[in-house]
Amino acid sequence: MRQSSTLIPTLREVPADAEVTSHQLLLRAGFMRQNASGVYSFLPLGKRVLQKVEQIVREEMDRAGSVELLMPALQQAELWQESGRWYSYGPELMRMKDRHSREFALGATHEEVITSLLRDEVKSYKRLPLNLYQIQAKFRDEKRPRFGLLRGREFIMKDAYSFHASQESLDQVYDQMYAAYSRIFERCGLNFRAVIADSGAMGGKDTHEFMVLSEIGEDTIAYSDTSSYAANIEMAPVINTYEKSDVAEEELVKVETPAQHTIDEVAAFLNVEAAACIKSLLFKVDDRFVLVLVRGDHEVNDIKVKNYFEASVVELATPQETKEIMACAVGSLGPIGVSESVEVVADHAVKAMVNGVCGANEEGYHYTNVNPERDFKATYEDFRFIEEGDLSPDGQGVIKFAKGIEVGHVFKLGTRYSEAMGATYLDENGRTQPMIMGCYGIGVSRTLAAIAEQYNDEKGLVWPANVSPYQVHLITVNTKNDEQRELGEKLYNSLLDRRFEVLLDDRQERAGVKFADSDLIGIPLRVTVGKRASEGIVEVKVRKSGESFEVSVDQLEATLTELLSK
Ligand code: 9G3
């Protein structure tokens, strides 16, 4: 491609509202432009990188036995009404009406569409398993689009769906897709971890997220410092190793704690550790209220609460609801004397507490010498967030945290959609069964941004060869000089003949501008045709290491091939 005839609008200055490196550089290097909040155009260089990532995804999906198809973005509301999700999703699901006022969703994901297709087209167990995928734009009306392509409202996703007549068959395909995902992210040059995840609203049990390690990642990964254990902090279980101390249980005492509300205030006021206090939070779990207790130095993990109650909505009770239900404000809540209508659950750590402190359910009062089982009843489970230093759930090493960008997510869905939508097959005994499903997503445009986030330096992007928009950036320093211009053209054509991917900078620009743009764009190898063109000598520069050396043109092709194979 000739730069004089393509569109690569590089910028000198850093765009104001771009907060993270990848967003800044993809804008400055002319890979993309924003159309609206969370909505982007991929300019020619960005489109070529997108194509490279998609090609890697296609090769690995085909190898894993997943077959490509293409479903519509326009999804009739009836399908989402059948699955129930028309009602359970809020403003994030983009909806519209057609000219006949019929309702549609803009595809945020395609479980409903693919399940209705299989329902119509597959009737016998002989046709299973099937594994189908697409690469397509998805629409999710994010409340706060941010970080460029990392959280957009229209983005490119590869989404695959598998259908099975048995759990074993699903387990097998799940493992094949898991392996394919590892190969995809390796080939993209990403430093990633597959982490045990929470399946959220999708139901089903096993699910893994593929996380690219990055300081700007929105997710927190809990990983073992000695084993391969890694989990999304949302679901990482905490091992119950608490031992009740044999200290004597003292008499319960009600004490005045005027205007002391937070754990830290109460602990300081009573001169005890936060770990000696019981933190009581009132949650609305679907349509009932639950008081959740954790030790004062721990945090309630609302995802664990949600999963324990198999609820669809778990939210902190509002101050108004708290007052109505507990007859006091948030800062004085406790488990003693709670009305029967409120279920009390507690994290395992609470059970091992002796002579603790808790709210008295009365403004300005707390109890001391609180002893679980003696003073209140509760159901004990794992309800807290795991913390750095906790034992790793696999029993090997201790937990450390890392931030991650989720680029992939694989689920064992089970029959949640096939039952809701009647996607059944006749098994070998002629009995009607719901298909067992898996689904597998990769954020393709998010992967592009994650690569840019991982591969850059102070001068700009530094693309790994596998996904770079071109392999070679060929620069003619002075296009007014006949020898340089002619050698540049000759090399351009001979490299194209040899199937190299070449971007030729044939612009009427100063050398400094050309080199600065080249550093910004980040193509792995640069060939400069300059002063020594008359001697048949060009300069080859490796973008990543900065090393450069002079090469005679008859050695150029071999040199480039050797450098690209590294
Ligand atoms: C929606 C909206 C947002 C959503 C969903 C639905 C996330 C939704 C989960 C998935 C599950 C898998 C197939 C590919 C892999 C991920 N956000 N999810 O279902 F209507 Cl607005 O998308 N789908």
Short mmCIF file of N, CA, C and O in Angstrom, two decimals, residues 439-554:
data_model
loop_
_atom_site.label_atom_id
_atom_site.label_comp_id
_atom_site.label_asym_id
_atom_site.label_seq_id
_atom_site.Cartn_x
_atom_site.Cartn_y
_atom_site.Cartn_z
N CYS A 439 -21.40 -22.00 25.32
CA CYS A 439 -21.18 -20.80 24.48
C CYS A 439 -19.82 -20.20 24.81
O CYS A 439 -19.32 -20.38 25.93
N TYR A 440 -19.21 -19.55 23.84
CA TYR A 440 -17.80 -19.19 23.90
C TYR A 440 -17.60 -17.84 23.20
O TYR A 440 -17.86 -17.73 22.01
N GLY A 441 -17.14 -16.82 23.95
CA GLY A 441 -16.99 -15.50 23.33
C GLY A 441 -15.55 -15.00 23.36
O GLY A 441 -14.81 -15.29 24.30
N ILE A 442 -15.20 -14.25 22.32
CA ILE A 442 -13.92 -13.51 22.30
C ILE A 442 -14.25 -12.09 21.87
O ILE A 442 -14.93 -11.89 20.86
N GLY A 443 -13.76 -11.12 22.65
CA GLY A 443 -13.90 -9.73 22.26
C GLY A 443 -12.78 -9.42 21.25
O GLY A 443 -11.64 -9.16 21.66
N VAL A 444 -13.11 -9.49 19.96
CA VAL A 444 -12.06 -9.33 18.93
C VAL A 444 -11.51 -7.91 18.93
O VAL A 444 -10.29 -7.70 18.96
N SER A 445 -12.39 -6.90 18.94
CA SER A 445 -11.88 -5.51 18.95
C SER A 445 -11.23 -5.20 20.30
O SER A 445 -10.23 -4.48 20.36
N ARG A 446 -11.72 -5.80 21.35
CA ARG A 446 -11.09 -5.60 22.67
C ARG A 446 -9.70 -6.26 22.69
O ARG A 446 -8.76 -5.71 23.26
N THR A 447 -9.57 -7.42 22.00
CA THR A 447 -8.26 -8.08 21.91
C THR A 447 -7.25 -7.18 21.20
O THR A 447 -6.11 -7.05 21.62
N LEU A 448 -7.73 -6.51 20.12
CA LEU A 448 -6.84 -5.59 19.39
C LEU A 448 -6.33 -4.52 20.35
O LEU A 448 -5.11 -4.24 20.41
N ALA A 449 -7.23 -3.95 21.15
CA ALA A 449 -6.81 -2.88 22.09
C ALA A 449 -5.90 -3.45 23.18
O ALA A 449 -4.93 -2.80 23.59
N ALA A 450 -6.16 -4.69 23.61
CA ALA A 450 -5.31 -5.29 24.64
C ALA A 450 -3.90 -5.52 24.12
O ALA A 450 -2.91 -5.34 24.84
N ILE A 451 -3.78 -5.87 22.82
CA ILE A 451 -2.45 -6.03 22.22
C ILE A 451 -1.74 -4.67 22.19
O ILE A 451 -0.58 -4.54 22.59
N ALA A 452 -2.47 -3.62 21.79
CA ALA A 452 -1.88 -2.27 21.73
C ALA A 452 -1.45 -1.82 23.13
O ALA A 452 -0.42 -1.17 23.31
N GLU A 453 -2.24 -2.25 24.13
CA GLU A 453 -1.95 -1.89 25.53
C GLU A 453 -0.66 -2.56 25.99
O GLU A 453 0.10 -2.02 26.80
N GLN A 454 -0.40 -3.76 25.45
CA GLN A 454 0.76 -4.53 25.90
C GLN A 454 2.00 -4.24 25.06
O GLN A 454 3.13 -4.40 25.53
N TYR A 455 1.77 -3.78 23.81
CA TYR A 455 2.90 -3.59 22.89
C TYR A 455 3.02 -2.14 22.45
O TYR A 455 2.41 -1.71 21.47
N ASN A 456 3.78 -1.38 23.23
CA ASN A 456 4.04 0.01 22.85
C ASN A 456 5.27 0.48 23.60
O ASN A 456 5.73 -0.16 24.53
N ASP A 457 5.84 1.62 23.14
CA ASP A 457 6.93 2.25 23.92
C ASP A 457 6.74 3.75 23.82
O ASP A 457 5.71 4.23 23.35
N GLU A 458 7.77 4.51 24.23
CA GLU A 458 7.55 5.97 24.32
C GLU A 458 7.36 6.60 22.94
O GLU A 458 6.86 7.71 22.81
N LYS A 459 7.70 5.84 21.87
CA LYS A 459 7.56 6.45 20.54
C LYS A 459 6.26 6.05 19.84
O LYS A 459 5.90 6.61 18.80
N GLY A 460 5.59 5.02 20.41
CA GLY A 460 4.32 4.63 19.78
C GLY A 460 4.05 3.14 19.89
O GLY A 460 4.55 2.47 20.79
N LEU A 461 3.27 2.61 18.94
CA LEU A 461 2.91 1.20 18.94
C LEU A 461 4.07 0.35 18.46
O LEU A 461 4.92 0.83 17.72
N VAL A 462 4.11 -0.92 18.93
CA VAL A 462 5.17 -1.84 18.50
C VAL A 462 4.51 -3.19 18.22
O VAL A 462 4.51 -4.07 19.09
N TRP A 463 3.87 -3.36 17.08
CA TRP A 463 3.03 -4.54 16.82
C TRP A 463 3.85 -5.82 16.74
O TRP A 463 4.91 -5.84 16.11
N PRO A 464 3.36 -6.91 17.37
CA PRO A 464 3.98 -8.22 17.12
C PRO A 464 3.72 -8.60 15.66
O PRO A 464 2.66 -8.25 15.11
N ALA A 465 4.66 -9.28 15.04
CA ALA A 465 4.58 -9.57 13.59
C ALA A 465 3.26 -10.24 13.21
O ALA A 465 2.67 -9.91 12.18
N ASN A 466 2.74 -11.13 14.08
CA ASN A 466 1.54 -11.91 13.72
C ASN A 466 0.32 -11.04 13.44
O ASN A 466 -0.57 -11.45 12.71
N VAL A 467 0.24 -9.87 14.09
CA VAL A 467 -0.98 -9.07 13.95
C VAL A 467 -0.69 -7.68 13.37
O VAL A 467 -1.61 -6.87 13.23
N SER A 468 0.57 -7.41 13.00
CA SER A 468 0.91 -6.08 12.49
C SER A 468 0.15 -5.79 11.18
O SER A 468 -0.10 -6.71 10.40
N PRO A 469 -0.26 -4.54 10.95
CA PRO A 469 -0.99 -4.23 9.71
C PRO A 469 -0.16 -4.53 8.46
O PRO A 469 -0.69 -4.94 7.44
N TYR A 470 1.16 -4.35 8.58
CA TYR A 470 2.08 -4.73 7.47
C TYR A 470 3.34 -5.32 8.09
O TYR A 470 3.62 -5.14 9.27
N GLN A 471 4.13 -6.03 7.29
CA GLN A 471 5.38 -6.60 7.82
C GLN A 471 6.52 -5.58 7.69
O GLN A 471 7.39 -5.51 8.55
N VAL A 472 6.51 -4.83 6.61
CA VAL A 472 7.63 -3.93 6.30
C VAL A 472 7.13 -2.52 6.03
O VAL A 472 6.14 -2.33 5.30
N HIS A 473 7.79 -1.53 6.65
CA HIS A 473 7.49 -0.13 6.36
C HIS A 473 8.65 0.38 5.51
O HIS A 473 9.76 0.55 6.02
N LEU A 474 8.43 0.58 4.22
CA LEU A 474 9.49 0.98 3.27
C LEU A 474 9.40 2.49 3.10
O LEU A 474 8.38 3.01 2.67
N ILE A 475 10.49 3.21 3.46
CA ILE A 475 10.46 4.67 3.46
C ILE A 475 11.50 5.23 2.48
O ILE A 475 12.69 4.93 2.59
N THR A 476 11.00 6.02 1.53
CA THR A 476 11.93 6.77 0.66
C THR A 476 12.13 8.13 1.32
O THR A 476 11.17 8.88 1.47
N VAL A 477 13.36 8.41 1.70
CA VAL A 477 13.62 9.63 2.47
C VAL A 477 13.30 10.87 1.64
O VAL A 477 12.53 11.73 2.04
N ASN A 478 13.85 10.93 0.40
CA ASN A 478 13.65 12.13 -0.40
C ASN A 478 13.05 11.75 -1.75
O ASN A 478 13.75 11.28 -2.65
N THR A 479 11.74 11.93 -1.89
CA THR A 479 11.06 11.49 -3.13
C THR A 479 11.43 12.41 -4.30
O THR A 479 11.08 12.10 -5.43
N LYS A 480 12.12 13.52 -4.04
CA LYS A 480 12.54 14.38 -5.14
C LYS A 480 13.84 13.88 -5.76
O LYS A 480 14.22 14.23 -6.86
N ASN A 481 14.51 12.99 -5.03
CA ASN A 481 15.78 12.45 -5.52
C ASN A 481 15.46 11.23 -6.38
O ASN A 481 14.94 10.22 -5.91
N ASP A 482 15.81 11.29 -7.69
CA ASP A 482 15.44 10.22 -8.64
C ASP A 482 15.96 8.86 -8.19
O ASP A 482 15.22 7.87 -8.20
N GLU A 483 17.23 8.80 -7.75
CA GLU A 483 17.81 7.49 -7.40
C GLU A 483 17.02 6.87 -6.24
O GLU A 483 16.66 5.70 -6.27
N GLN A 484 16.73 7.71 -5.22
CA GLN A 484 16.02 7.19 -4.04
C GLN A 484 14.60 6.76 -4.44
O GLN A 484 14.15 5.67 -4.12
N ARG A 485 13.94 7.63 -5.23
CA ARG A 485 12.56 7.31 -5.59
C ARG A 485 12.52 6.03 -6.43
O ARG A 485 11.73 5.12 -6.16
N GLU A 486 13.42 5.92 -7.40
CA GLU A 486 13.39 4.74 -8.27
C GLU A 486 13.74 3.47 -7.51
O GLU A 486 13.10 2.44 -7.66
N LEU A 487 14.72 3.55 -6.61
CA LEU A 487 15.08 2.34 -5.85
C LEU A 487 13.91 1.95 -4.93
O LEU A 487 13.54 0.79 -4.81
N GLY A 488 13.27 2.97 -4.33
CA GLY A 488 12.11 2.70 -3.46
C GLY A 488 11.04 1.95 -4.22
O GLY A 488 10.52 0.92 -3.76
N GLU A 489 10.73 2.44 -5.45
CA GLU A 489 9.69 1.79 -6.26
C GLU A 489 10.10 0.36 -6.61
O GLU A 489 9.31 -0.58 -6.53
N LYS A 490 11.37 0.21 -6.97
CA LYS A 490 11.87 -1.13 -7.39
C LYS A 490 11.76 -2.11 -6.23
O LYS A 490 11.20 -3.22 -6.37
N LEU A 491 12.18 -1.67 -5.04
CA LEU A 491 12.14 -2.56 -3.87
C LEU A 491 10.68 -2.87 -3.51
O LEU A 491 10.32 -3.99 -3.19
N TYR A 492 9.82 -1.82 -3.59
CA TYR A 492 8.40 -2.02 -3.26
C TYR A 492 7.83 -3.15 -4.12
O TYR A 492 7.27 -4.13 -3.60
N ASN A 493 8.06 -3.07 -5.44
CA ASN A 493 7.49 -4.08 -6.34
C ASN A 493 8.13 -5.45 -6.14
O ASN A 493 7.43 -6.46 -6.15
N SER A 494 9.45 -5.49 -5.91
CA SER A 494 10.07 -6.82 -5.76
C SER A 494 9.63 -7.46 -4.44
O SER A 494 9.36 -8.66 -4.39
N LEU A 495 9.43 -6.66 -3.40
CA LEU A 495 8.97 -7.24 -2.13
C LEU A 495 7.53 -7.74 -2.27
O LEU A 495 7.16 -8.80 -1.77
N LEU A 496 6.70 -6.96 -2.97
CA LEU A 496 5.32 -7.42 -3.20
C LEU A 496 5.32 -8.72 -4.00
O LEU A 496 4.55 -9.64 -3.71
N ASP A 497 6.23 -8.77 -5.01
CA ASP A 497 6.31 -10.01 -5.80
C ASP A 497 6.61 -11.20 -4.89
O ASP A 497 6.14 -12.31 -5.10
N ARG A 498 7.40 -10.94 -3.82
CA ARG A 498 7.76 -12.03 -2.90
C ARG A 498 6.71 -12.17 -1.79
O ARG A 498 6.98 -12.78 -0.78
N ARG A 499 5.53 -11.57 -1.98
CA ARG A 499 4.43 -11.72 -1.01
C ARG A 499 4.73 -11.09 0.35
O ARG A 499 4.16 -11.50 1.35
N PHE A 500 5.63 -10.12 0.42
CA PHE A 500 5.78 -9.37 1.68
C PHE A 500 4.63 -8.38 1.75
O PHE A 500 4.13 -7.90 0.71
N GLU A 501 4.18 -8.08 2.97
CA GLU A 501 3.15 -7.05 3.16
C GLU A 501 3.90 -5.74 3.42
O GLU A 501 4.56 -5.60 4.45
N VAL A 502 3.79 -4.80 2.47
CA VAL A 502 4.62 -3.60 2.53
C VAL A 502 3.78 -2.32 2.53
O VAL A 502 2.85 -2.18 1.72
N LEU A 503 4.11 -1.42 3.45
CA LEU A 503 3.53 -0.07 3.42
C LEU A 503 4.63 0.85 2.93
O LEU A 503 5.71 0.92 3.55
N LEU A 504 4.41 1.52 1.78
CA LEU A 504 5.45 2.38 1.18
C LEU A 504 5.15 3.83 1.53
O LEU A 504 4.06 4.34 1.21
N ASP A 505 6.11 4.50 2.21
CA ASP A 505 5.91 5.91 2.50
C ASP A 505 6.51 6.72 1.35
O ASP A 505 7.69 7.04 1.35
N ASP A 506 5.64 7.02 0.38
CA ASP A 506 6.07 7.74 -0.83
C ASP A 506 5.58 9.17 -0.78
O ASP A 506 5.42 9.83 -1.81
N ARG A 507 5.31 9.68 0.47
CA ARG A 507 4.74 11.02 0.58
C ARG A 507 5.81 12.09 0.38
O ARG A 507 6.99 11.87 0.64
N GLN A 508 5.33 13.27 -0.02
CA GLN A 508 6.22 14.45 -0.11
C GLN A 508 6.29 15.05 1.30
O GLN A 508 5.60 16.02 1.59
N GLU A 509 7.00 14.38 2.19
CA GLU A 509 7.10 14.87 3.58
C GLU A 509 8.57 14.91 3.99
O GLU A 509 9.38 14.18 3.43
N ARG A 510 8.87 15.72 5.02
CA ARG A 510 10.24 15.75 5.54
C ARG A 510 10.58 14.40 6.17
O ARG A 510 9.69 13.71 6.68
N ALA A 511 11.84 14.04 6.17
CA ALA A 511 12.28 12.74 6.71
C ALA A 511 11.82 12.58 8.16
O ALA A 511 11.27 11.54 8.53
N GLY A 512 11.97 13.65 8.95
CA GLY A 512 11.61 13.58 10.37
C GLY A 512 10.17 13.18 10.58
O GLY A 512 9.85 12.37 11.44
N VAL A 513 9.30 13.74 9.74
CA VAL A 513 7.87 13.40 9.85
C VAL A 513 7.67 11.93 9.52
O VAL A 513 6.94 11.21 10.22
N LYS A 514 8.36 11.46 8.47
CA LYS A 514 8.19 10.06 8.05
C LYS A 514 8.65 9.11 9.17
O LYS A 514 7.98 8.14 9.49
N PHE A 515 9.80 9.41 9.76
CA PHE A 515 10.32 8.50 10.80
C PHE A 515 9.46 8.54 12.06
O PHE A 515 9.16 7.51 12.68
N ALA A 516 8.97 9.74 12.41
CA ALA A 516 8.12 9.85 13.61
C ALA A 516 6.83 9.07 13.39
O ALA A 516 6.38 8.31 14.25
N ASP A 517 6.23 9.20 12.19
CA ASP A 517 5.01 8.44 11.89
C ASP A 517 5.29 6.94 11.91
O ASP A 517 4.49 6.15 12.42
N SER A 518 6.44 6.56 11.38
CA SER A 518 6.77 5.13 11.33
C SER A 518 6.89 4.56 12.74
O SER A 518 6.36 3.48 13.04
N ASP A 519 7.53 5.33 13.64
CA ASP A 519 7.66 4.86 15.03
C ASP A 519 6.28 4.75 15.69
O ASP A 519 6.01 3.83 16.45
N LEU A 520 5.40 5.70 15.35
CA LEU A 520 4.07 5.74 15.96
C LEU A 520 3.23 4.53 15.50
O LEU A 520 2.59 3.86 16.30
N ILE A 521 3.28 4.24 14.19
CA ILE A 521 2.45 3.19 13.60
C ILE A 521 2.91 1.80 14.07
O ILE A 521 2.10 0.90 14.26
N GLY A 522 4.23 1.63 14.22
CA GLY A 522 4.73 0.43 14.89
C GLY A 522 4.82 -0.84 14.05
O GLY A 522 4.63 -1.94 14.56
N ILE A 523 5.08 -0.71 12.75
CA ILE A 523 5.30 -1.90 11.91
C ILE A 523 6.68 -2.46 12.26
O ILE A 523 7.64 -1.69 12.44
N PRO A 524 6.79 -3.80 12.42
CA PRO A 524 8.00 -4.38 13.03
C PRO A 524 9.32 -4.05 12.32
O PRO A 524 10.33 -3.87 12.98
N LEU A 525 9.31 -3.98 10.97
CA LEU A 525 10.59 -3.72 10.27
C LEU A 525 10.48 -2.48 9.39
O LEU A 525 9.49 -2.29 8.69
N ARG A 526 11.53 -1.64 9.43
CA ARG A 526 11.53 -0.46 8.58
C ARG A 526 12.74 -0.54 7.62
O ARG A 526 13.85 -0.85 8.04
N VAL A 527 12.47 -0.34 6.33
CA VAL A 527 13.56 -0.26 5.34
C VAL A 527 13.63 1.17 4.85
O VAL A 527 12.64 1.72 4.37
N THR A 528 14.80 1.81 5.03
CA THR A 528 14.95 3.21 4.63
C THR A 528 15.83 3.32 3.39
O THR A 528 16.97 2.83 3.38
N VAL A 529 15.25 3.95 2.34
CA VAL A 529 16.02 4.22 1.11
C VAL A 529 16.48 5.67 1.20
O VAL A 529 15.67 6.58 1.15
N GLY A 530 17.78 5.86 1.43
CA GLY A 530 18.28 7.23 1.66
C GLY A 530 19.52 7.52 0.84
O GLY A 530 19.60 7.10 -0.31
N LYS A 531 20.47 8.19 1.49
CA LYS A 531 21.66 8.70 0.79
C LYS A 531 22.44 7.63 0.04
O LYS A 531 22.94 7.84 -1.05
N ARG A 532 22.49 6.41 0.59
CA ARG A 532 23.35 5.39 -0.02
C ARG A 532 22.60 4.58 -1.08
O ARG A 532 23.04 3.51 -1.51
N ALA A 533 21.43 5.12 -1.53
CA ALA A 533 20.67 4.43 -2.58
C ALA A 533 21.56 4.22 -3.80
O ALA A 533 21.55 3.15 -4.43
N SER A 534 22.37 5.21 -4.10
CA SER A 534 23.22 5.13 -5.33
C SER A 534 24.19 3.96 -5.22
O SER A 534 24.60 3.39 -6.23
N GLU A 535 24.52 3.54 -3.98
CA GLU A 535 25.46 2.41 -3.83
C GLU A 535 24.69 1.09 -3.65
O GLU A 535 25.26 0.06 -3.34
N GLY A 536 23.36 1.19 -3.77
CA GLY A 536 22.56 -0.04 -3.60
C GLY A 536 22.51 -0.49 -2.15
O GLY A 536 22.37 -1.68 -1.85
N ILE A 537 22.67 0.48 -1.25
CA ILE A 537 22.64 0.15 0.19
C ILE A 537 21.40 0.79 0.81
O ILE A 537 21.10 1.96 0.56
N VAL A 538 20.67 -0.02 1.62
CA VAL A 538 19.53 0.54 2.37
C VAL A 538 19.72 0.23 3.85
O VAL A 538 20.55 -0.60 4.21
N GLU A 539 18.92 0.93 4.68
CA GLU A 539 19.03 0.66 6.12
C GLU A 539 17.81 -0.15 6.57
O GLU A 539 16.69 0.16 6.16
N VAL A 540 18.06 -1.19 7.37
CA VAL A 540 16.96 -1.98 7.96
C VAL A 540 16.94 -1.67 9.44
O VAL A 540 18.00 -1.69 10.10
N LYS A 541 15.75 -1.35 9.97
CA LYS A 541 15.66 -1.04 11.41
C LYS A 541 14.56 -1.89 12.03
O LYS A 541 13.46 -2.00 11.49
N VAL A 542 14.88 -2.50 13.19
CA VAL A 542 13.91 -3.33 13.92
C VAL A 542 13.20 -2.43 14.92
O VAL A 542 13.83 -1.87 15.82
N ARG A 543 11.88 -2.26 14.78
CA ARG A 543 11.12 -1.30 15.59
C ARG A 543 11.23 -1.61 17.07
O ARG A 543 11.39 -0.72 17.89
N LYS A 544 11.17 -2.91 17.42
CA LYS A 544 11.11 -3.27 18.84
C LYS A 544 12.44 -2.96 19.54
O LYS A 544 12.47 -2.29 20.57
N SER A 545 13.54 -3.43 18.95
CA SER A 545 14.84 -3.30 19.64
C SER A 545 15.53 -1.99 19.29
O SER A 545 16.42 -1.53 20.00
N GLY A 546 15.11 -1.38 18.15
CA GLY A 546 15.77 -0.15 17.73
C GLY A 546 17.06 -0.42 16.98
O GLY A 546 17.68 0.47 16.42
N GLU A 547 17.49 -1.71 16.94
CA GLU A 547 18.76 -2.00 16.23
C GLU A 547 18.58 -1.75 14.73
O GLU A 547 17.50 -1.97 14.17
N SER A 548 19.63 -1.20 14.12
CA SER A 548 19.53 -0.95 12.67
C SER A 548 20.87 -1.29 12.04
O SER A 548 21.91 -1.25 12.70
N PHE A 549 20.80 -1.69 10.77
CA PHE A 549 22.03 -2.03 10.07
C PHE A 549 21.86 -1.81 8.57
O PHE A 549 20.74 -1.81 8.06
N GLU A 550 22.99 -1.61 7.90
CA GLU A 550 22.94 -1.34 6.46
C GLU A 550 23.01 -2.67 5.70
O GLU A 550 23.76 -3.57 6.08
N VAL A 551 22.22 -2.75 4.64
CA VAL A 551 22.11 -4.01 3.90
C VAL A 551 22.16 -3.69 2.40
O VAL A 551 21.54 -2.71 1.97
N SER A 552 22.87 -4.51 1.65
CA SER A 552 22.84 -4.30 0.19
C SER A 552 21.51 -4.83 -0.31
O SER A 552 20.98 -5.80 0.23
N VAL A 553 20.96 -4.22 -1.35
CA VAL A 553 19.59 -4.59 -1.77
C VAL A 553 19.48 -6.06 -2.14
O VAL A 553 18.45 -6.67 -1.95
N ASP A 554 20.58 -6.67 -2.60
CA ASP A 554 20.43 -8.10 -2.96
C ASP A 554 20.38 -8.99 -1.71
O ASP A 554 20.05 -10.16 -1.79
#
